[in-house]
Amino acid sequence: MDAERAIAELGVLIYPGAQMAAVHGLTDLFGVANRIAAEHQSAQLPLLRISHWQVEGDQPPVRVFDSHPAPERALVAVLIPPSIAGFTEGQAPLGLIRWLREQHARGATLGGVCVGSILLAESGLLDGRSATTHWTSAKTFAERYPAIRLKADTPIVDDGDLITTAGLMAWSELGLRLVNRLLGPSIATSTARFLVVEHSDSASECGSNFAPILSHGDVAILKVQHWLQSTGATDVSLAAMAEKAGMEERTFLRRFRAATALKPTEYCQHLRVGKAREMLEFTNGTIDHIAWTVGYQDPGAFRATFKKITGLAPSDYRTRFGVTPGAATR
């Protein structure tokens, strides 16, 4: 069966001081997900290939473990575990920083757990984006990286191609998010149940949070996707996207849909609703304010689009999945 399935490689970074429990825990989590996926006997589900990448001085990381040795291919994701010893800003090896940027430019999703988000901040990839980090690092993080919109009270910020988490043990939720993206919410839920770890029910009941296809290999379209993620697609037009890609609008439409399986307007709707879901779960802003924040001038249009994508009205979604007491619903 494995020989017939596509392969999605997930790289786990090992740097000085990295929490090895997280490295091996993620490896086991993905292994359990593979076993559960194999029980479905579906060639449509990819095999998760787990690799470990060791940081050696100022050189790019090197692969030191491969769960399913095969010809080298682009990484689907790179996960940066936390460090119990802490991590000092400004000490990231240049070879590692360059490598992270290269992986992101090739379409990999990057995920930082706890202080692992500092490595993403050092790379500059989080500039202009939202992120979270461990509460003990929040003050210095905000001071050192003013270009990043720090959400220190949010346990996880899933910004599509960049994911950051605040908790030291949040590597399990990060791993389950990727299982959710690659193998589907039911397998992610089954994996969490087998491991007896918590996992948000919102994905299984309302569909996964928006996970854009980034591994299509179209560099021009990937550039637009990264731009849309950084801006939140709050004020964009087809003309602006085509210009960003350096194409005529008709050519852009064709290539964008071929790469992402969505029309640009649908893509932007999913991106906005994904950000709205996060705000409904973790903030107490009014629904009208959330609609405006994610780019909708008409709250009614936002409510209709949100329900079309998730199956729930924003107020019902917050009631079911929100973690903020006394959240506003108007």
PDB file of N, CA and C in Angstrom, residues 1-7 37-38 40-47:
ATOM      1  N   MET A   1       0.831  -1.201   0.000  1.00  0.00           N
ATOM      2  CA  MET A   1       0.000   0.000   0.000  1.00  0.00           C
ATOM      3  C   MET A   1       0.873   1.262   0.000  1.00  0.00           C
ATOM      4  N   ASP A   2       1.965   1.270   0.866  1.00  0.00           N
ATOM      5  CA  ASP A   2       2.805   2.456   0.968  1.00  0.00           C
ATOM      6  C   ASP A   2       3.388   2.859  -0.369  1.00  0.00           C
ATOM      7  N   ALA A   3       3.740   1.866  -1.191  1.00  0.00           N
ATOM      8  CA  ALA A   3       4.362   2.162  -2.479  1.00  0.00           C
ATOM      9  C   ALA A   3       3.407   2.880  -3.413  1.00  0.00           C
ATOM     10  N   GLU A   4       2.086   2.709  -3.174  1.00  0.00           N
ATOM     11  CA  GLU A   4       1.104   3.315  -4.051  1.00  0.00           C
ATOM     12  C   GLU A   4       0.714   4.717  -3.619  1.00  0.00           C
ATOM     13  N   ARG A   5       1.059   5.091  -2.399  1.00  0.00           N
ATOM     14  CA  ARG A   5       0.617   6.361  -1.838  1.00  0.00           C
ATOM     15  C   ARG A   5       1.624   7.467  -2.097  1.00  0.00           C
ATOM     16  N   ALA A   6       1.097   8.685  -2.232  1.00  0.00           N
ATOM     17  CA  ALA A   6       1.974   9.854  -2.312  1.00  0.00           C
ATOM     18  C   ALA A   6       2.668  10.016  -0.964  1.00  0.00           C
ATOM     19  N   ILE A   7       3.778  10.723  -0.961  1.00  0.00           N
ATOM     20  CA  ILE A   7       4.546  10.917   0.272  1.00  0.00           C
ATOM     21  C   ILE A   7       4.591  12.401   0.618  1.00  0.00           C
ATOM     22  N   ALA A  37      -4.261   5.927   9.204  1.00  0.00           N
ATOM     23  CA  ALA A  37      -4.571   6.189   7.798  1.00  0.00           C
ATOM     24  C   ALA A  37      -4.483   4.911   6.974  1.00  0.00           C
ATOM     25  N   ALA A  38      -3.508   4.054   7.288  1.00  0.00           N
ATOM     26  CA  ALA A  38      -3.340   2.802   6.538  1.00  0.00           C
ATOM     27  C   ALA A  38      -4.542   1.886   6.717  1.00  0.00           C
ATOM     28  N   HIS A  40      -7.500   2.731   6.655  1.00  0.00           N
ATOM     29  CA  HIS A  40      -8.542   3.141   5.711  1.00  0.00           C
ATOM     30  C   HIS A  40      -8.313   2.553   4.314  1.00  0.00           C
ATOM     31  N   GLN A  41      -7.087   2.054   4.083  1.00  0.00           N
ATOM     32  CA  GLN A  41      -6.734   1.427   2.805  1.00  0.00           C
ATOM     33  C   GLN A  41      -7.107   2.326   1.617  1.00  0.00           C
ATOM     34  N   SER A  42      -6.732   3.585   1.737  1.00  0.00           N
ATOM     35  CA  SER A  42      -7.030   4.543   0.669  1.00  0.00           C
ATOM     36  C   SER A  42      -5.733   5.076   0.081  1.00  0.00           C
ATOM     37  N   ALA A  43      -5.594   4.910  -1.220  1.00  0.00           N
ATOM     38  CA  ALA A  43      -4.411   5.434  -1.903  1.00  0.00           C
ATOM     39  C   ALA A  43      -4.454   6.945  -2.022  1.00  0.00           C
ATOM     40  N   GLN A  44      -5.606   7.543  -1.665  1.00  0.00           N
ATOM     41  CA  GLN A  44      -5.732   9.000  -1.740  1.00  0.00           C
ATOM     42  C   GLN A  44      -5.006   9.681  -0.594  1.00  0.00           C
ATOM     43  N   LEU A  45      -4.778   8.962   0.508  1.00  0.00           N
ATOM     44  CA  LEU A  45      -4.121   9.555   1.671  1.00  0.00           C
ATOM     45  C   LEU A  45      -2.608   9.409   1.549  1.00  0.00           C
ATOM     46  N   PRO A  46      -1.870  10.494   1.722  1.00  0.00           N
ATOM     47  CA  PRO A  46      -0.414  10.398   1.607  1.00  0.00           C
ATOM     48  C   PRO A  46       0.207   9.689   2.801  1.00  0.00           C
ATOM     49  N   LEU A  47       1.374   9.134   2.596  1.00  0.00           N
ATOM     50  CA  LEU A  47       2.171   8.572   3.670  1.00  0.00           C
ATOM     51  C   LEU A  47       3.008   9.699   4.265  1.00  0.00           C
TER      52      LEU A  47
END
